[in-house]
mmCIF file of C-alpha atoms and ligand atoms in Angstrom:
data_model
loop_
_atom_site.group_PDB
_atom_site.id
_atom_site.type_symbol
_atom_site.label_atom_id
_atom_site.label_comp_id
_atom_site.label_asym_id
_atom_site.label_seq_id
_atom_site.Cartn_x
_atom_site.Cartn_y
_atom_site.Cartn_z
ATOM 1 C CA MET A 1 63.975 87.038 194.424
ATOM 2 C CA LYS A 2 65.049 89.649 196.880
ATOM 3 C CA ILE A 3 66.528 93.022 195.987
ATOM 4 C CA ALA A 4 68.113 94.637 199.045
ATOM 5 C CA GLY A 5 66.205 92.099 201.155
ATOM 6 C CA VAL A 6 62.800 92.920 199.603
ATOM 7 C CA PRO A 7 60.966 90.190 197.604
ATOM 8 C CA THR A 8 60.735 91.638 194.095
ATOM 9 C CA ARG A 9 59.212 90.409 190.850
ATOM 10 C CA THR A 10 60.325 91.702 187.463
ATOM 11 C CA LEU A 11 56.910 93.248 186.743
ATOM 12 C CA TRP A 12 54.131 94.613 188.951
ATOM 13 C CA LEU A 13 51.329 97.185 188.955
ATOM 14 C CA ALA A 14 51.932 100.589 190.576
ATOM 15 C CA ASP A 15 50.243 103.996 190.237
ATOM 16 C CA GLY A 16 48.035 102.807 187.382
ATOM 17 C CA ALA A 17 51.078 101.694 185.391
ATOM 18 C CA VAL A 18 52.904 98.451 184.703
ATOM 19 C CA ARG A 19 56.249 98.831 186.476
ATOM 20 C CA VAL A 20 59.241 96.873 185.173
ATOM 21 C CA ILE A 21 62.943 96.741 185.950
ATOM 22 C CA ASP A 22 65.001 98.459 183.243
ATOM 23 C CA GLN A 23 67.295 95.565 182.340
ATOM 24 C CA SER A 24 69.237 97.668 179.844
ATOM 25 C CA ARG A 25 70.829 99.484 182.824
ATOM 26 C CA LEU A 26 71.795 96.383 184.791
ATOM 27 C CA PRO A 27 74.118 95.507 186.438
ATOM 28 C CA PHE A 28 75.256 99.095 186.846
ATOM 29 C CA GLU A 29 72.007 100.722 187.877
ATOM 30 C CA PHE A 30 68.767 99.287 189.374
ATOM 31 C CA ARG A 31 66.047 101.453 187.884
ATOM 32 C CA THR A 32 62.366 100.841 187.188
ATOM 33 C CA VAL A 33 60.304 102.116 184.242
ATOM 34 C CA ASP A 34 56.541 102.683 184.188
ATOM 35 C CA LEU A 35 54.658 101.443 181.128
ATOM 36 C CA ARG A 36 51.459 103.454 180.714
ATOM 37 C CA SER A 37 50.389 102.619 177.165
ATOM 38 C CA LEU A 38 50.595 100.021 174.447
ATOM 39 C CA ALA A 39 53.377 102.053 172.822
ATOM 40 C CA ASP A 40 55.389 101.966 176.068
ATOM 41 C CA ALA A 41 55.055 98.171 176.262
ATOM 42 C CA VAL A 42 56.004 97.695 172.598
ATOM 43 C CA ARG A 43 59.083 99.891 173.072
ATOM 44 C CA ALA A 44 60.135 98.132 176.306
ATOM 45 C CA ILE A 45 60.062 94.707 174.648
ATOM 46 C CA ARG A 46 61.658 95.822 171.393
ATOM 47 C CA THR A 47 64.532 97.693 173.054
ATOM 48 C CA MET A 48 65.046 94.941 175.643
ATOM 49 C CA VAL A 49 64.231 96.991 178.698
ATOM 50 C CA VAL A 50 62.482 93.693 179.417
ATOM 51 C CA ARG A 51 63.658 90.465 177.811
ATOM 52 C CA GLY A 52 63.653 86.706 178.380
ATOM 53 C CA ALA A 53 60.875 84.606 176.862
ATOM 54 C CA PRO A 54 58.494 84.318 179.857
ATOM 55 C CA LEU A 55 58.872 87.986 180.804
ATOM 56 C CA ILE A 56 58.296 89.038 177.192
ATOM 57 C CA GLY A 57 55.003 87.091 177.342
ATOM 58 C CA ALA A 58 53.940 88.612 180.670
ATOM 59 C CA THR A 59 54.838 92.133 179.508
ATOM 60 C CA ALA A 60 52.934 91.656 176.248
ATOM 61 C CA ALA A 61 49.857 90.522 178.217
ATOM 62 C CA HIS A 62 50.034 93.662 180.344
ATOM 63 C CA GLY A 63 50.673 95.766 177.221
ATOM 64 C CA LEU A 64 47.466 94.391 175.750
ATOM 65 C CA ALA A 65 45.639 95.262 178.983
ATOM 66 C CA LEU A 66 46.951 98.834 178.741
ATOM 67 C CA ALA A 67 45.677 99.004 175.153
ATOM 68 C CA VAL A 68 42.253 97.671 176.167
ATOM 69 C CA ARG A 69 42.025 100.278 178.939
ATOM 70 C CA ASP A 70 42.418 102.956 176.237
ATOM 71 C CA ASP A 71 40.168 101.312 173.658
ATOM 72 C CA PRO A 72 38.251 98.054 174.344
ATOM 73 C CA SER A 73 37.019 97.560 170.754
ATOM 74 C CA ASP A 74 37.690 94.326 168.812
ATOM 75 C CA ARG A 75 39.682 96.289 166.275
ATOM 76 C CA ALA A 76 41.930 97.889 168.928
ATOM 77 C CA ILE A 77 42.605 94.488 170.516
ATOM 78 C CA GLU A 78 43.636 92.985 167.174
ATOM 79 C CA ASP A 79 45.848 95.988 166.314
ATOM 80 C CA ALA A 80 47.502 95.875 169.743
ATOM 81 C CA ALA A 81 48.125 92.115 169.519
ATOM 82 C CA ARG A 82 49.685 92.571 166.071
ATOM 83 C CA ALA A 83 51.987 95.366 167.290
ATOM 84 C CA LEU A 84 53.107 93.339 170.305
ATOM 85 C CA LEU A 85 53.625 90.163 168.291
ATOM 86 C CA ALA A 86 55.959 92.002 165.913
ATOM 87 C CA THR A 87 58.345 93.092 168.685
ATOM 88 C CA ARG A 88 60.407 89.892 169.006
ATOM 89 C CA PRO A 89 59.793 87.041 166.580
ATOM 90 C CA THR A 90 61.461 84.050 168.254
ATOM 91 C CA ALA A 91 60.098 83.740 171.815
ATOM 92 C CA HIS A 92 56.921 81.634 171.623
ATOM 93 C CA ASN A 93 55.676 82.879 175.003
ATOM 94 C CA LEU A 94 54.746 86.124 173.266
ATOM 95 C CA ALA A 95 52.208 84.542 170.887
ATOM 96 C CA TRP A 96 51.049 82.207 173.675
ATOM 97 C CA ALA A 97 50.294 85.081 176.066
ATOM 98 C CA LEU A 98 48.526 87.153 173.398
ATOM 99 C CA ASP A 99 46.356 84.179 172.376
ATOM 100 C CA ARG A 100 45.420 83.617 176.013
ATOM 101 C CA MET A 101 44.520 87.296 176.440
ATOM 102 C CA ARG A 102 42.374 87.363 173.287
ATOM 103 C CA ALA A 103 40.561 84.204 174.337
ATOM 104 C CA ALA A 104 39.785 85.715 177.754
ATOM 105 C CA LEU A 105 38.356 88.884 176.198
ATOM 106 C CA ALA A 106 36.604 87.500 173.143
ATOM 107 C CA ASN A 107 33.118 86.987 174.586
ATOM 108 C CA LEU A 108 33.002 90.000 176.898
ATOM 109 C CA ALA A 109 31.181 93.253 176.336
ATOM 110 C CA PRO A 110 33.667 96.092 175.690
ATOM 111 C CA ALA A 111 32.823 97.762 179.022
ATOM 112 C CA ALA A 112 33.926 94.663 180.940
ATOM 113 C CA ARG A 113 37.158 94.116 179.030
ATOM 114 C CA ALA A 114 39.673 96.385 180.765
ATOM 115 C CA ASP A 115 39.232 94.816 184.216
ATOM 116 C CA ALA A 116 39.214 91.325 182.715
ATOM 117 C CA ALA A 117 42.375 92.093 180.728
ATOM 118 C CA PHE A 118 44.325 93.181 183.811
ATOM 119 C CA ARG A 119 43.033 90.124 185.713
ATOM 120 C CA GLU A 120 44.144 87.775 182.930
ATOM 121 C CA ALA A 121 47.532 89.488 182.572
ATOM 122 C CA ALA A 122 48.071 89.113 186.330
ATOM 123 C CA ALA A 123 47.083 85.438 186.104
ATOM 124 C CA ILE A 124 49.634 84.925 183.320
ATOM 125 C CA GLY A 125 52.299 86.430 185.580
ATOM 126 C CA ASP A 126 51.234 84.324 188.579
ATOM 127 C CA ASP A 127 51.144 81.185 186.417
ATOM 128 C CA ASP A 128 54.682 81.874 185.268
ATOM 129 C CA VAL A 129 55.855 82.138 188.867
ATOM 130 C CA ALA A 130 54.188 78.811 189.741
ATOM 131 C CA ARG A 131 55.592 77.076 186.654
ATOM 132 C CA CYS A 132 59.115 78.341 187.333
ATOM 133 C CA ARG A 133 58.919 77.226 190.951
ATOM 134 C CA ALA A 134 57.887 73.734 189.799
ATOM 135 C CA ILE A 135 60.739 73.688 187.243
ATOM 136 C CA GLY A 136 63.028 74.542 190.138
ATOM 137 C CA GLU A 137 61.769 71.578 192.150
ATOM 138 C CA HIS A 138 62.155 69.068 189.306
ATOM 139 C CA GLY A 139 65.533 70.476 188.268
ATOM 140 C CA SER A 140 66.988 70.644 191.758
ATOM 141 C CA ALA A 141 66.346 66.895 192.130
ATOM 142 C CA ILE A 142 68.614 66.389 189.090
ATOM 143 C CA LEU A 143 71.300 68.596 190.637
ATOM 144 C CA ARG A 144 71.118 66.728 193.955
ATOM 145 C CA ARG A 145 71.454 63.403 192.120
ATOM 146 C CA LEU A 146 74.457 64.590 190.107
ATOM 147 C CA ALA A 147 76.073 66.050 193.226
ATOM 148 C CA ARG A 148 76.160 62.589 194.806
ATOM 149 C CA GLU A 149 78.795 61.722 192.172
ATOM 150 C CA THR A 150 81.055 64.588 193.295
ATOM 151 C CA PRO A 151 80.706 64.548 197.100
ATOM 152 C CA ASP A 152 84.091 66.174 197.738
ATOM 153 C CA ARG A 153 83.529 69.398 195.771
ATOM 154 C CA PRO A 154 80.762 71.766 194.680
ATOM 155 C CA LEU A 155 78.696 70.754 191.649
ATOM 156 C CA ASN A 156 79.733 72.770 188.570
ATOM 157 C CA VAL A 157 76.789 74.005 186.512
ATOM 158 C CA LEU A 158 77.264 75.876 183.233
ATOM 159 C CA THR A 159 74.564 78.185 181.877
ATOM 160 C CA HIS A 160 74.245 80.389 178.800
ATOM 161 C CA CYS A 161 72.563 83.804 178.511
ATOM 162 C CA ASN A 162 70.129 84.737 181.274
ATOM 163 C CA ALA A 163 67.352 82.276 181.998
ATOM 164 C CA GLY A 164 66.956 83.367 185.586
ATOM 165 C CA TRP A 165 64.643 85.524 187.627
ATOM 166 C CA LEU A 166 65.171 88.503 185.320
ATOM 167 C CA ALA A 167 64.062 86.532 182.246
ATOM 168 C CA CYS A 168 60.788 85.502 183.931
ATOM 169 C CA VAL A 169 58.415 86.997 186.481
ATOM 170 C CA ASP A 170 60.242 85.271 189.345
ATOM 171 C CA PHE A 171 62.663 82.341 189.980
ATOM 172 C CA GLY A 172 63.696 81.743 186.348
ATOM 173 C CA THR A 173 63.769 78.615 184.239
ATOM 174 C CA ALA A 174 67.365 77.341 183.976
ATOM 175 C CA LEU A 175 68.373 79.075 187.208
ATOM 176 C CA ALA A 176 65.342 78.028 189.282
ATOM 177 C CA PRO A 177 66.907 74.597 190.035
ATOM 178 C CA VAL A 178 70.151 76.338 190.991
ATOM 179 C CA TYR A 179 68.390 78.701 193.412
ATOM 180 C CA LEU A 180 66.360 75.941 194.973
ATOM 181 C CA ALA A 181 69.292 73.532 195.339
ATOM 182 C CA HIS A 182 71.435 76.305 196.823
ATOM 183 C CA ASP A 183 68.691 77.253 199.291
ATOM 184 C CA GLU A 184 68.448 73.587 200.297
ATOM 185 C CA GLY A 185 72.144 73.622 201.147
ATOM 186 C CA LEU A 186 73.678 71.980 198.074
ATOM 187 C CA ALA A 187 77.205 73.242 197.365
ATOM 188 C CA LEU A 188 77.344 74.428 193.775
ATOM 189 C CA HIS A 189 79.220 76.789 191.521
ATOM 190 C CA VAL A 190 77.954 78.285 188.244
ATOM 191 C CA TRP A 191 80.036 78.942 185.130
ATOM 192 C CA VAL A 192 78.342 81.972 183.546
ATOM 193 C CA ASP A 193 78.811 82.328 179.771
ATOM 194 C CA GLU A 194 79.232 86.038 179.059
ATOM 195 C CA THR A 195 76.840 85.603 176.069
ATOM 196 C CA ARG A 196 78.014 87.947 173.366
ATOM 197 C CA PRO A 197 76.856 90.136 171.802
ATOM 198 C CA ARG A 198 74.547 91.617 174.457
ATOM 199 C CA ASN A 199 76.281 89.947 177.389
ATOM 200 C CA GLN A 200 73.142 88.880 179.242
ATOM 201 C CA GLY A 201 75.252 86.318 181.112
ATOM 202 C CA ALA A 202 77.966 88.713 182.217
ATOM 203 C CA SER A 203 75.550 91.479 183.126
ATOM 204 C CA LEU A 204 72.282 89.825 184.208
ATOM 205 C CA THR A 205 73.040 86.257 185.281
ATOM 206 C CA ALA A 206 76.104 87.383 187.224
ATOM 207 C CA PHE A 207 74.012 90.145 188.851
ATOM 208 C CA GLU A 208 71.295 87.690 189.894
ATOM 209 C CA LEU A 209 73.637 85.034 191.206
ATOM 210 C CA ALA A 210 75.666 87.582 193.160
ATOM 211 C CA ALA A 211 72.463 89.031 194.658
ATOM 212 C CA HIS A 212 71.507 85.530 195.845
ATOM 213 C CA GLY A 213 74.995 84.699 197.133
ATOM 214 C CA ILE A 214 75.624 81.862 194.687
ATOM 215 C CA PRO A 215 79.291 81.157 193.859
ATOM 216 C CA HIS A 216 79.851 81.804 190.165
ATOM 217 C CA THR A 217 82.517 82.697 187.607
ATOM 218 C CA VAL A 218 81.945 84.606 184.363
ATOM 219 C CA ILE A 219 83.697 83.011 181.399
ATOM 220 C CA ALA A 220 84.184 83.917 177.750
ATOM 221 C CA ASP A 221 81.655 82.075 175.625
ATOM 222 C CA ASN A 222 84.437 80.080 174.009
ATOM 223 C CA LEU A 223 85.819 78.601 177.238
ATOM 224 C CA GLY A 224 83.006 76.117 177.920
ATOM 225 C CA GLY A 225 84.351 73.379 175.636
ATOM 226 C CA HIS A 226 87.762 73.510 177.265
ATOM 227 C CA LEU A 227 86.274 73.323 180.766
ATOM 228 C CA MET A 228 84.186 70.324 179.739
ATOM 229 C CA GLN A 229 87.276 68.533 178.380
ATOM 230 C CA ARG A 230 88.946 69.061 181.769
ATOM 231 C CA GLY A 231 85.994 67.664 183.735
ATOM 232 C CA GLN A 232 85.148 71.046 185.217
ATOM 233 C CA VAL A 233 81.491 71.083 184.104
ATOM 234 C CA ASP A 234 79.103 68.543 185.652
ATOM 235 C CA VAL A 235 75.919 69.694 183.942
ATOM 236 C CA VAL A 236 74.713 72.356 181.489
ATOM 237 C CA ILE A 237 71.279 73.937 182.010
ATOM 238 C CA VAL A 238 69.865 76.506 179.581
ATOM 239 C CA GLY A 239 66.452 78.049 178.968
ATOM 240 C CA SER A 240 64.457 78.033 175.758
ATOM 241 C CA ASP A 241 62.671 80.677 173.719
ATOM 242 C CA ARG A 242 60.817 78.182 171.590
ATOM 243 C CA THR A 243 60.742 74.402 171.778
ATOM 244 C CA THR A 244 59.318 72.383 168.900
ATOM 245 C CA ALA A 245 56.857 69.512 169.262
ATOM 246 C CA ALA A 246 59.842 67.244 168.444
ATOM 247 C CA ALA A 247 61.856 68.824 171.302
ATOM 248 C CA ASP A 248 64.365 70.864 169.306
ATOM 249 C CA VAL A 249 65.367 73.747 171.565
ATOM 250 C CA CYS A 250 65.791 77.303 170.289
ATOM 251 C CA ASN A 251 67.708 79.507 172.717
ATOM 252 C CA LYS A 252 70.234 82.340 172.759
ATOM 253 C CA VAL A 253 72.817 82.065 170.003
ATOM 254 C CA GLY A 254 75.758 79.947 171.162
ATOM 255 C CA THR A 255 73.610 77.397 172.987
ATOM 256 C CA TYR A 256 74.065 74.891 170.133
ATOM 257 C CA LEU A 257 77.861 75.038 170.449
ATOM 258 C CA LYS A 258 77.575 74.293 174.179
ATOM 259 C CA ALA A 259 75.343 71.318 173.414
ATOM 260 C CA LEU A 260 77.851 69.970 170.878
ATOM 261 C CA ALA A 261 80.688 70.280 173.364
ATOM 262 C CA ALA A 262 78.584 68.704 176.121
ATOM 263 C CA HIS A 263 77.674 65.791 173.852
ATOM 264 C CA ASP A 264 81.313 65.244 172.872
ATOM 265 C CA ASN A 265 82.370 65.203 176.521
ATOM 266 C CA GLY A 266 79.501 63.198 178.013
ATOM 267 C CA VAL A 267 78.221 66.168 180.043
ATOM 268 C CA PRO A 268 74.430 66.130 180.635
ATOM 269 C CA PHE A 269 72.713 69.001 178.808
ATOM 270 C CA TYR A 270 69.237 70.047 179.999
ATOM 271 C CA ALA A 271 66.822 72.712 178.767
ATOM 272 C CA ALA A 272 64.413 74.110 181.377
ATOM 273 C CA LEU A 273 61.151 75.504 180.025
ATOM 274 C CA PRO A 274 57.502 76.092 180.883
ATOM 275 C CA ALA A 275 54.835 74.745 178.509
ATOM 276 C CA SER A 276 54.205 78.302 177.310
ATOM 277 C CA THR A 277 57.502 77.982 175.424
ATOM 278 C CA ILE A 278 56.459 74.884 173.469
ATOM 279 C CA ASP A 279 55.263 75.580 169.938
ATOM 280 C CA TRP A 280 53.175 72.492 169.176
ATOM 281 C CA SER A 281 52.585 73.727 165.619
ATOM 282 C CA ILE A 282 56.258 73.343 164.636
ATOM 283 C CA ALA A 283 58.047 70.009 164.417
ATOM 284 C CA ARG A 284 61.330 71.051 162.830
ATOM 285 C CA GLY A 285 63.805 73.418 164.444
ATOM 286 C CA GLU A 286 64.614 74.893 161.019
ATOM 287 C CA ASP A 287 61.090 76.333 160.892
ATOM 288 C CA ILE A 288 61.572 78.543 163.955
ATOM 289 C CA PRO A 289 61.910 82.234 163.007
ATOM 290 C CA ILE A 290 65.310 83.512 164.134
ATOM 291 C CA GLU A 291 65.428 87.144 165.195
ATOM 292 C CA GLU A 292 68.021 89.333 163.521
ATOM 293 C CA ARG A 293 68.980 92.281 165.718
ATOM 294 C CA PRO A 294 70.858 95.492 164.913
ATOM 295 C CA ALA A 295 74.507 94.991 163.918
ATOM 296 C CA ARG A 296 75.406 97.724 166.391
ATOM 297 C CA GLU A 297 74.873 95.270 169.274
ATOM 298 C CA LEU A 298 77.813 93.333 167.862
ATOM 299 C CA THR A 299 80.033 96.164 166.683
ATOM 300 C CA HIS A 300 79.760 98.145 169.929
ATOM 301 C CA LEU A 301 80.113 97.336 173.616
ATOM 302 C CA THR A 302 78.681 99.254 176.559
ATOM 303 C CA GLY A 303 80.152 99.188 180.035
ATOM 304 C CA LEU A 304 81.143 101.275 183.003
ATOM 305 C CA GLY A 305 84.063 103.600 182.331
ATOM 306 C CA ASP A 306 86.767 104.224 184.931
ATOM 307 C CA GLY A 307 85.021 107.517 185.704
ATOM 308 C CA GLY A 308 81.805 105.662 186.634
ATOM 309 C CA GLU A 309 79.954 106.682 183.455
ATOM 310 C CA LEU A 310 78.181 104.211 181.151
ATOM 311 C CA THR A 311 80.318 104.255 178.012
ATOM 312 C CA THR A 312 79.793 102.696 174.586
ATOM 313 C CA VAL A 313 82.793 101.883 172.393
ATOM 314 C CA ARG A 314 83.183 100.425 168.901
ATOM 315 C CA VAL A 315 85.107 97.125 168.793
ATOM 316 C CA VAL A 316 84.819 96.321 165.067
ATOM 317 C CA PRO A 317 86.396 98.293 162.185
ATOM 318 C CA ALA A 318 83.927 100.894 160.886
ATOM 319 C CA GLY A 319 83.771 99.354 157.394
ATOM 320 C CA SER A 320 83.171 95.724 158.430
ATOM 321 C CA PRO A 321 79.636 94.387 158.084
ATOM 322 C CA ALA A 322 78.302 92.356 161.017
ATOM 323 C CA LEU A 323 75.537 89.728 161.251
ATOM 324 C CA ASN A 324 73.642 89.599 164.531
ATOM 325 C CA LEU A 325 71.330 86.566 164.639
ATOM 326 C CA ALA A 326 70.099 86.328 168.210
ATOM 327 C CA PHE A 327 69.171 82.633 168.556
ATOM 328 C CA ASP A 328 70.149 79.172 167.378
ATOM 329 C CA VAL A 329 68.509 75.765 167.495
ATOM 330 C CA THR A 330 69.891 72.803 169.407
ATOM 331 C CA PRO A 331 68.599 69.548 167.870
ATOM 332 C CA ALA A 332 66.749 67.305 170.311
ATOM 333 C CA ARG A 333 69.367 64.533 169.868
ATOM 334 C CA LEU A 334 71.873 66.707 171.780
ATOM 335 C CA VAL A 335 69.518 67.389 174.697
ATOM 336 C CA THR A 336 69.628 64.999 177.669
ATOM 337 C CA GLY A 337 66.220 66.046 178.938
ATOM 338 C CA LEU A 338 63.632 68.801 179.216
ATOM 339 C CA ILE A 339 62.850 70.147 182.686
ATOM 340 C CA THR A 340 59.261 71.397 182.657
ATOM 341 C CA GLU A 341 56.713 72.390 185.290
ATOM 342 C CA ARG A 342 55.213 68.887 184.972
ATOM 343 C CA GLY A 343 58.467 67.012 185.403
ATOM 344 C CA VAL A 344 61.507 65.925 183.400
ATOM 345 C CA CYS A 345 61.140 64.127 180.076
ATOM 346 C CA PRO A 346 63.361 62.833 177.303
ATOM 347 C CA ALA A 347 63.841 65.373 174.501
ATOM 348 C CA THR A 348 61.520 63.592 172.075
ATOM 349 C CA SER A 349 57.998 64.189 170.825
ATOM 350 C CA GLU A 350 56.861 61.143 172.837
ATOM 351 C CA GLY A 351 58.608 62.504 175.913
ATOM 352 C CA LEU A 352 56.740 65.793 175.597
ATOM 353 C CA LEU A 353 53.409 64.093 174.877
ATOM 354 C CA GLY A 354 53.927 61.931 177.961
ATOM 355 C CA LEU A 355 53.947 65.091 180.078
ATOM 356 C CA TYR A 356 51.274 66.913 178.057
ATOM 357 C CA PRO A 357 48.852 64.106 177.022
ATOM 358 C CA GLU A 358 46.116 66.632 176.236
ATOM 359 C CA ARG A 359 48.203 67.597 173.204
ATOM 360 C CA ARG A 360 47.980 64.016 171.936
ATOM 361 C CA ARG A 361 44.193 64.208 172.024
ATOM 362 C CA GLU A 362 44.186 67.548 170.166
ATOM 363 C CA ARG A 363 46.058 66.070 167.206
HETATM 364 O O1 MRU B 401 67.401 87.973 173.865
HETATM 365 P P1 MRU B 401 66.959 87.618 175.255
HETATM 366 O O2 MRU B 401 67.784 88.248 176.332
HETATM 367 O O3 MRU B 401 65.482 87.850 175.433
HETATM 368 O O4 MRU B 401 67.210 86.065 175.306
HETATM 369 C C1 MRU B 401 66.929 85.345 176.460
HETATM 370 C C2 MRU B 401 67.287 83.922 176.327
HETATM 371 O O5 MRU B 401 67.779 83.476 175.325
HETATM 372 C C3 MRU B 401 66.925 83.040 177.451
HETATM 373 O O6 MRU B 401 67.824 81.979 177.507
HETATM 374 C C4 MRU B 401 65.535 82.521 177.178
HETATM 375 O O7 MRU B 401 64.597 83.516 177.086
HETATM 376 C C5 MRU B 401 65.251 81.461 178.131
HETATM 377 S S1 MRU B 401 63.779 81.591 179.065
HETATM 378 C C6 MRU B 401 64.135 82.173 180.601
#
């Protein structure tokens, strides 16, 4: 993606540090933060300076590399992996990236580990870019096909949360098809769910789409069903933080309600995800750990005041308890298809195994 005309990833190396975009300041301020230690990486993931499943994985890999640079011992690697794994429990990309890092370092002498760790972390980032680009190609073919049914108006896509460039290293998962189709000249318009409580849709997806010149409209989370009833949504595309071997899709809370409404109204509902999101060890969506975040994210809102200052206000009575579960699970039966880097498959275990046959052999 380009920021002010300059191709920019969400994470890169600079001045001996891992430089990331501070997503907690967007869309009001574009600021970068330098991660120089394991503690910096843990804090950035936990406080959502970086977020989005693939970017959490890439940041964790670089966090482990920073830890190895300070101490390449087996013990330090295990401690660092444990600290990183505890930051956000739902996104599978985190465990996937840490496993890949540990495997790359396991048989190396300590003196060789720091360089190898940064090389592997960079490869994880590059892989994510390639996978997202491929998701974009497979997904844009779906959008072009659907657009043939509505030749006299732009195709209306609805998305939830932020599964775009900012959630990955580049391109995005759910938004990659949108970017590619737009760049190929397809007329489309995106309904952007605001995505309470943290508003990743209103703040991050809207920021990304605006930066790329893609027509979009931010809507309250509750409007999607109504728009679907009126024929104003042609397709829903979301990302995934963890997908089970049976193709249940865990994503930002509220995704399930969109899938129910899409199913009721005959609107195709796709989840776009790289293989690093698939947890082959879990078959049932109920077994996915759901992150509970601070109630304050729900009871308070932050935005730009009329004076141009970032302002936080309480929107819930002081005495009312609040429950902030960050994800929900959409059962596979409500998902039209999974858009992966290897192609599109039905949301079934057989569909997934058809694209990833090596997993069949491992069973
Ligand atoms: O809590 P977040 O902002 O990390 O949640 C992000 C999402 O739910 C995305 O939809 C998900 O990571 C999809 S992958 C790009």
